[in-house]
Amino acid sequence: MTGGARDHALTGRLLPWTGADGRPCYLVGDGTGYVSGLADEIEDVQIGMADQLLGHAAELLGERRVTSAELHYLARRLSESLRDVKRVAESRGARLTRPPRP
């Protein structure tokens, strides 16, 4: 195998979680297995959580009295959520640019 199909097989899918050391995890396969399905489900949960967090942020920031501790907590959760959603976007974007498998 050279080029296209080989590159697709070797690149792998960026998974929506990291390893114990914080390094990215990849899955090599055709996208139909158990781990691919689990990754799809986790991505959906991460995107849903980001949506809920944005709603919470809008409510909290609409308050007249917000403590610095509340803002700090919100900033931490927004940062975590943004990191997760960025990983989902990178993974999905990479899969869009690959040629289809024969």
Short mmCIF file of N, CA and C in Angstrom, two decimals:
data_model
loop_
_atom_site.label_atom_id
_atom_site.label_comp_id
_atom_site.label_asym_id
_atom_site.label_seq_id
_atom_site.Cartn_x
_atom_site.Cartn_y
_atom_site.Cartn_z
N MET A 1 0.85 -1.19 0.00
CA MET A 1 0.00 0.00 0.00
C MET A 1 0.88 1.24 0.00
N THR A 2 0.56 2.18 -0.83
CA THR A 2 1.27 3.45 -0.84
C THR A 2 0.27 4.57 -0.96
N GLY A 3 0.61 5.69 -0.36
CA GLY A 3 -0.25 6.86 -0.48
C GLY A 3 -1.59 6.69 0.19
N GLY A 4 -2.66 7.18 -0.45
CA GLY A 4 -4.03 7.26 0.03
C GLY A 4 -4.49 6.27 1.07
N ALA A 5 -4.73 5.03 0.69
CA ALA A 5 -5.28 4.04 1.61
C ALA A 5 -4.32 3.77 2.77
N ARG A 6 -3.03 3.71 2.48
CA ARG A 6 -2.05 3.47 3.54
C ARG A 6 -2.04 4.63 4.52
N ASP A 7 -2.04 5.87 4.03
CA ASP A 7 -2.05 7.04 4.90
C ASP A 7 -3.29 7.04 5.79
N HIS A 8 -4.43 6.67 5.22
CA HIS A 8 -5.68 6.63 5.98
C HIS A 8 -5.57 5.61 7.11
N ALA A 9 -5.01 4.45 6.81
CA ALA A 9 -4.90 3.39 7.81
C ALA A 9 -3.91 3.75 8.91
N LEU A 10 -2.84 4.46 8.57
CA LEU A 10 -1.82 4.79 9.55
C LEU A 10 -2.15 6.01 10.39
N THR A 11 -2.96 6.92 9.88
CA THR A 11 -3.24 8.14 10.60
C THR A 11 -4.09 7.87 11.83
N GLY A 12 -5.14 7.12 11.69
CA GLY A 12 -6.01 6.81 12.82
C GLY A 12 -6.93 7.96 13.17
N ARG A 13 -7.87 7.63 14.04
CA ARG A 13 -8.86 8.60 14.51
C ARG A 13 -8.43 9.12 15.87
N LEU A 14 -8.39 10.44 16.00
CA LEU A 14 -8.12 11.06 17.29
C LEU A 14 -9.33 10.81 18.19
N LEU A 15 -9.11 10.15 19.31
CA LEU A 15 -10.20 9.80 20.21
C LEU A 15 -10.49 10.96 21.18
N PRO A 16 -11.72 11.01 21.72
CA PRO A 16 -12.11 12.14 22.57
C PRO A 16 -11.61 12.03 24.01
N TRP A 17 -10.56 11.26 24.24
CA TRP A 17 -9.95 11.17 25.56
C TRP A 17 -8.45 11.07 25.38
N THR A 18 -7.74 11.28 26.47
CA THR A 18 -6.29 11.18 26.44
C THR A 18 -5.85 9.99 27.29
N GLY A 19 -4.60 9.63 27.13
CA GLY A 19 -4.03 8.58 27.95
C GLY A 19 -3.72 9.09 29.34
N ALA A 20 -3.25 8.21 30.21
CA ALA A 20 -2.94 8.56 31.60
C ALA A 20 -1.90 9.68 31.67
N ASP A 21 -1.03 9.75 30.68
CA ASP A 21 0.01 10.76 30.67
C ASP A 21 -0.42 12.06 29.97
N GLY A 22 -1.70 12.13 29.57
CA GLY A 22 -2.22 13.32 28.91
C GLY A 22 -1.98 13.37 27.41
N ARG A 23 -1.34 12.35 26.87
CA ARG A 23 -1.07 12.32 25.44
C ARG A 23 -2.30 11.86 24.68
N PRO A 24 -2.46 12.30 23.42
CA PRO A 24 -3.64 11.91 22.64
C PRO A 24 -3.67 10.41 22.36
N CYS A 25 -4.89 9.89 22.22
CA CYS A 25 -5.10 8.48 21.87
C CYS A 25 -5.68 8.42 20.47
N TYR A 26 -5.24 7.44 19.70
CA TYR A 26 -5.71 7.27 18.34
C TYR A 26 -6.24 5.85 18.16
N LEU A 27 -7.17 5.71 17.24
CA LEU A 27 -7.73 4.41 16.90
C LEU A 27 -7.54 4.20 15.40
N VAL A 28 -6.98 3.07 15.05
CA VAL A 28 -6.83 2.70 13.65
C VAL A 28 -7.88 1.65 13.36
N GLY A 29 -8.69 1.89 12.37
CA GLY A 29 -9.74 0.96 11.98
C GLY A 29 -10.64 1.58 10.94
N ASP A 30 -11.73 0.89 10.66
CA ASP A 30 -12.64 1.37 9.61
C ASP A 30 -13.79 2.21 10.16
N GLY A 31 -13.81 2.44 11.47
CA GLY A 31 -14.84 3.29 12.05
C GLY A 31 -16.14 2.59 12.37
N THR A 32 -16.15 1.26 12.34
CA THR A 32 -17.39 0.53 12.59
C THR A 32 -17.36 -0.31 13.86
N GLY A 33 -16.27 -0.32 14.57
CA GLY A 33 -16.12 -1.18 15.74
C GLY A 33 -16.66 -0.57 17.03
N TYR A 34 -16.51 -1.33 18.11
CA TYR A 34 -17.02 -0.94 19.42
C TYR A 34 -16.39 0.36 19.90
N VAL A 35 -15.06 0.49 19.80
CA VAL A 35 -14.38 1.69 20.29
C VAL A 35 -14.80 2.92 19.49
N SER A 36 -15.00 2.76 18.19
CA SER A 36 -15.48 3.89 17.37
C SER A 36 -16.86 4.34 17.84
N GLY A 37 -17.74 3.39 18.11
CA GLY A 37 -19.08 3.73 18.60
C GLY A 37 -19.03 4.41 19.95
N LEU A 38 -18.16 3.92 20.84
CA LEU A 38 -17.98 4.53 22.15
C LEU A 38 -17.46 5.95 22.01
N ALA A 39 -16.50 6.14 21.12
CA ALA A 39 -15.95 7.48 20.87
C ALA A 39 -17.04 8.42 20.35
N ASP A 40 -17.88 7.94 19.45
CA ASP A 40 -18.99 8.76 18.95
C ASP A 40 -19.91 9.19 20.10
N GLU A 41 -20.23 8.25 20.98
CA GLU A 41 -21.11 8.55 22.12
C GLU A 41 -20.47 9.58 23.05
N ILE A 42 -19.19 9.41 23.34
CA ILE A 42 -18.51 10.35 24.23
C ILE A 42 -18.43 11.73 23.60
N GLU A 43 -18.17 11.80 22.31
CA GLU A 43 -18.16 13.10 21.62
C GLU A 43 -19.51 13.78 21.75
N ASP A 44 -20.59 13.03 21.57
CA ASP A 44 -21.93 13.59 21.71
C ASP A 44 -22.16 14.12 23.12
N VAL A 45 -21.71 13.38 24.12
CA VAL A 45 -21.85 13.83 25.51
C VAL A 45 -21.04 15.09 25.74
N GLN A 46 -19.82 15.14 25.23
CA GLN A 46 -18.97 16.31 25.41
C GLN A 46 -19.59 17.56 24.77
N ILE A 47 -20.15 17.40 23.59
CA ILE A 47 -20.79 18.54 22.92
C ILE A 47 -22.03 18.97 23.68
N GLY A 48 -22.82 18.01 24.17
CA GLY A 48 -24.00 18.34 24.97
C GLY A 48 -23.64 19.05 26.26
N MET A 49 -22.58 18.60 26.91
CA MET A 49 -22.13 19.25 28.14
C MET A 49 -21.66 20.68 27.87
N ALA A 50 -20.99 20.88 26.74
CA ALA A 50 -20.55 22.23 26.37
C ALA A 50 -21.75 23.14 26.18
N ASP A 51 -22.78 22.64 25.54
CA ASP A 51 -24.00 23.43 25.34
C ASP A 51 -24.64 23.81 26.67
N GLN A 52 -24.74 22.85 27.57
CA GLN A 52 -25.31 23.13 28.89
C GLN A 52 -24.45 24.12 29.67
N LEU A 53 -23.14 23.98 29.57
CA LEU A 53 -22.24 24.88 30.27
C LEU A 53 -22.36 26.30 29.74
N LEU A 54 -22.54 26.45 28.44
CA LEU A 54 -22.74 27.79 27.88
C LEU A 54 -24.01 28.43 28.42
N GLY A 55 -25.07 27.64 28.56
CA GLY A 55 -26.30 28.15 29.15
C GLY A 55 -26.10 28.57 30.59
N HIS A 56 -25.37 27.77 31.35
CA HIS A 56 -25.07 28.10 32.74
C HIS A 56 -24.23 29.37 32.82
N ALA A 57 -23.26 29.49 31.93
CA ALA A 57 -22.40 30.68 31.91
C ALA A 57 -23.23 31.93 31.62
N ALA A 58 -24.15 31.84 30.69
CA ALA A 58 -24.99 33.00 30.37
C ALA A 58 -25.82 33.42 31.58
N GLU A 59 -26.38 32.44 32.29
CA GLU A 59 -27.16 32.75 33.49
C GLU A 59 -26.28 33.37 34.57
N LEU A 60 -25.13 32.76 34.83
CA LEU A 60 -24.26 33.25 35.88
C LEU A 60 -23.75 34.65 35.58
N LEU A 61 -23.37 34.89 34.34
CA LEU A 61 -22.85 36.21 33.97
C LEU A 61 -23.94 37.27 33.93
N GLY A 62 -25.20 36.84 33.87
CA GLY A 62 -26.31 37.78 33.92
C GLY A 62 -26.63 38.23 35.33
N GLU A 63 -26.08 37.56 36.33
CA GLU A 63 -26.29 37.92 37.73
C GLU A 63 -25.55 39.20 38.06
N ARG A 64 -26.11 39.95 38.98
CA ARG A 64 -25.44 41.17 39.42
C ARG A 64 -24.32 40.85 40.41
N ARG A 65 -24.51 39.81 41.19
CA ARG A 65 -23.50 39.46 42.20
C ARG A 65 -22.93 38.08 41.88
N VAL A 66 -21.71 38.09 41.46
CA VAL A 66 -21.01 36.84 41.17
C VAL A 66 -19.67 36.93 41.89
N THR A 67 -19.34 35.89 42.65
CA THR A 67 -18.08 35.92 43.38
C THR A 67 -16.92 35.54 42.46
N SER A 68 -15.74 35.90 42.89
CA SER A 68 -14.55 35.54 42.11
C SER A 68 -14.38 34.02 42.08
N ALA A 69 -14.77 33.33 43.16
CA ALA A 69 -14.68 31.87 43.18
C ALA A 69 -15.62 31.27 42.14
N GLU A 70 -16.82 31.82 42.00
CA GLU A 70 -17.76 31.32 41.00
C GLU A 70 -17.23 31.55 39.59
N LEU A 71 -16.66 32.72 39.37
CA LEU A 71 -16.09 33.01 38.05
C LEU A 71 -14.89 32.11 37.75
N HIS A 72 -14.08 31.86 38.75
CA HIS A 72 -12.93 30.98 38.57
C HIS A 72 -13.39 29.57 38.23
N TYR A 73 -14.39 29.08 38.94
CA TYR A 73 -14.92 27.75 38.67
C TYR A 73 -15.49 27.68 37.25
N LEU A 74 -16.25 28.71 36.87
CA LEU A 74 -16.82 28.76 35.52
C LEU A 74 -15.72 28.76 34.47
N ALA A 75 -14.68 29.55 34.68
CA ALA A 75 -13.58 29.63 33.71
C ALA A 75 -12.89 28.28 33.57
N ARG A 76 -12.70 27.56 34.68
CA ARG A 76 -12.08 26.24 34.62
C ARG A 76 -12.93 25.26 33.82
N ARG A 77 -14.23 25.25 34.08
CA ARG A 77 -15.12 24.32 33.36
C ARG A 77 -15.21 24.69 31.89
N LEU A 78 -15.28 25.99 31.57
CA LEU A 78 -15.32 26.41 30.17
C LEU A 78 -14.04 26.01 29.45
N SER A 79 -12.90 26.14 30.13
CA SER A 79 -11.62 25.76 29.54
C SER A 79 -11.59 24.27 29.26
N GLU A 80 -12.03 23.45 30.21
CA GLU A 80 -12.08 22.00 30.00
C GLU A 80 -12.99 21.64 28.83
N SER A 81 -14.14 22.28 28.80
CA SER A 81 -15.12 21.99 27.75
C SER A 81 -14.59 22.41 26.38
N LEU A 82 -13.95 23.56 26.33
CA LEU A 82 -13.39 24.03 25.06
C LEU A 82 -12.31 23.08 24.57
N ARG A 83 -11.49 22.57 25.47
CA ARG A 83 -10.45 21.61 25.10
C ARG A 83 -11.09 20.34 24.52
N ASP A 84 -12.16 19.85 25.16
CA ASP A 84 -12.85 18.66 24.67
C ASP A 84 -13.46 18.88 23.29
N VAL A 85 -14.16 19.99 23.12
CA VAL A 85 -14.84 20.26 21.86
C VAL A 85 -13.83 20.53 20.75
N LYS A 86 -12.71 21.14 21.09
CA LYS A 86 -11.63 21.35 20.11
C LYS A 86 -11.11 20.00 19.62
N ARG A 87 -10.93 19.05 20.53
CA ARG A 87 -10.46 17.72 20.15
C ARG A 87 -11.47 17.04 19.23
N VAL A 88 -12.76 17.17 19.55
CA VAL A 88 -13.80 16.60 18.69
C VAL A 88 -13.73 17.22 17.30
N ALA A 89 -13.60 18.54 17.24
CA ALA A 89 -13.53 19.22 15.94
C ALA A 89 -12.30 18.78 15.15
N GLU A 90 -11.16 18.64 15.81
CA GLU A 90 -9.95 18.19 15.11
C GLU A 90 -10.14 16.77 14.58
N SER A 91 -10.72 15.92 15.39
CA SER A 91 -10.93 14.53 14.98
C SER A 91 -11.87 14.45 13.79
N ARG A 92 -12.97 15.15 13.89
CA ARG A 92 -13.96 15.10 12.80
C ARG A 92 -13.42 15.77 11.54
N GLY A 93 -12.71 16.86 11.71
CA GLY A 93 -12.13 17.55 10.56
C GLY A 93 -11.11 16.69 9.85
N ALA A 94 -10.29 15.98 10.61
CA ALA A 94 -9.29 15.09 10.00
C ALA A 94 -9.96 13.98 9.22
N ARG A 95 -11.08 13.48 9.73
CA ARG A 95 -11.78 12.40 9.02
C ARG A 95 -12.46 12.91 7.77
N LEU A 96 -12.82 14.19 7.73
CA LEU A 96 -13.45 14.75 6.53
C LEU A 96 -12.46 14.90 5.39
N THR A 97 -11.20 15.15 5.72
CA THR A 97 -10.21 15.43 4.67
C THR A 97 -9.58 14.17 4.10
N ARG A 98 -9.84 13.02 4.70
CA ARG A 98 -9.28 11.77 4.18
C ARG A 98 -10.12 11.26 3.03
N PRO A 99 -9.45 10.67 2.05
CA PRO A 99 -10.22 10.06 0.96
C PRO A 99 -10.95 8.84 1.46
N PRO A 100 -12.11 8.53 0.90
CA PRO A 100 -12.85 7.35 1.33
C PRO A 100 -12.07 6.08 1.04
N ARG A 101 -12.27 5.09 1.91
CA ARG A 101 -11.60 3.80 1.72
C ARG A 101 -12.25 3.04 0.58
N PRO A 102 -11.44 2.33 -0.22
CA PRO A 102 -12.00 1.57 -1.34
C PRO A 102 -12.83 0.40 -0.87
#
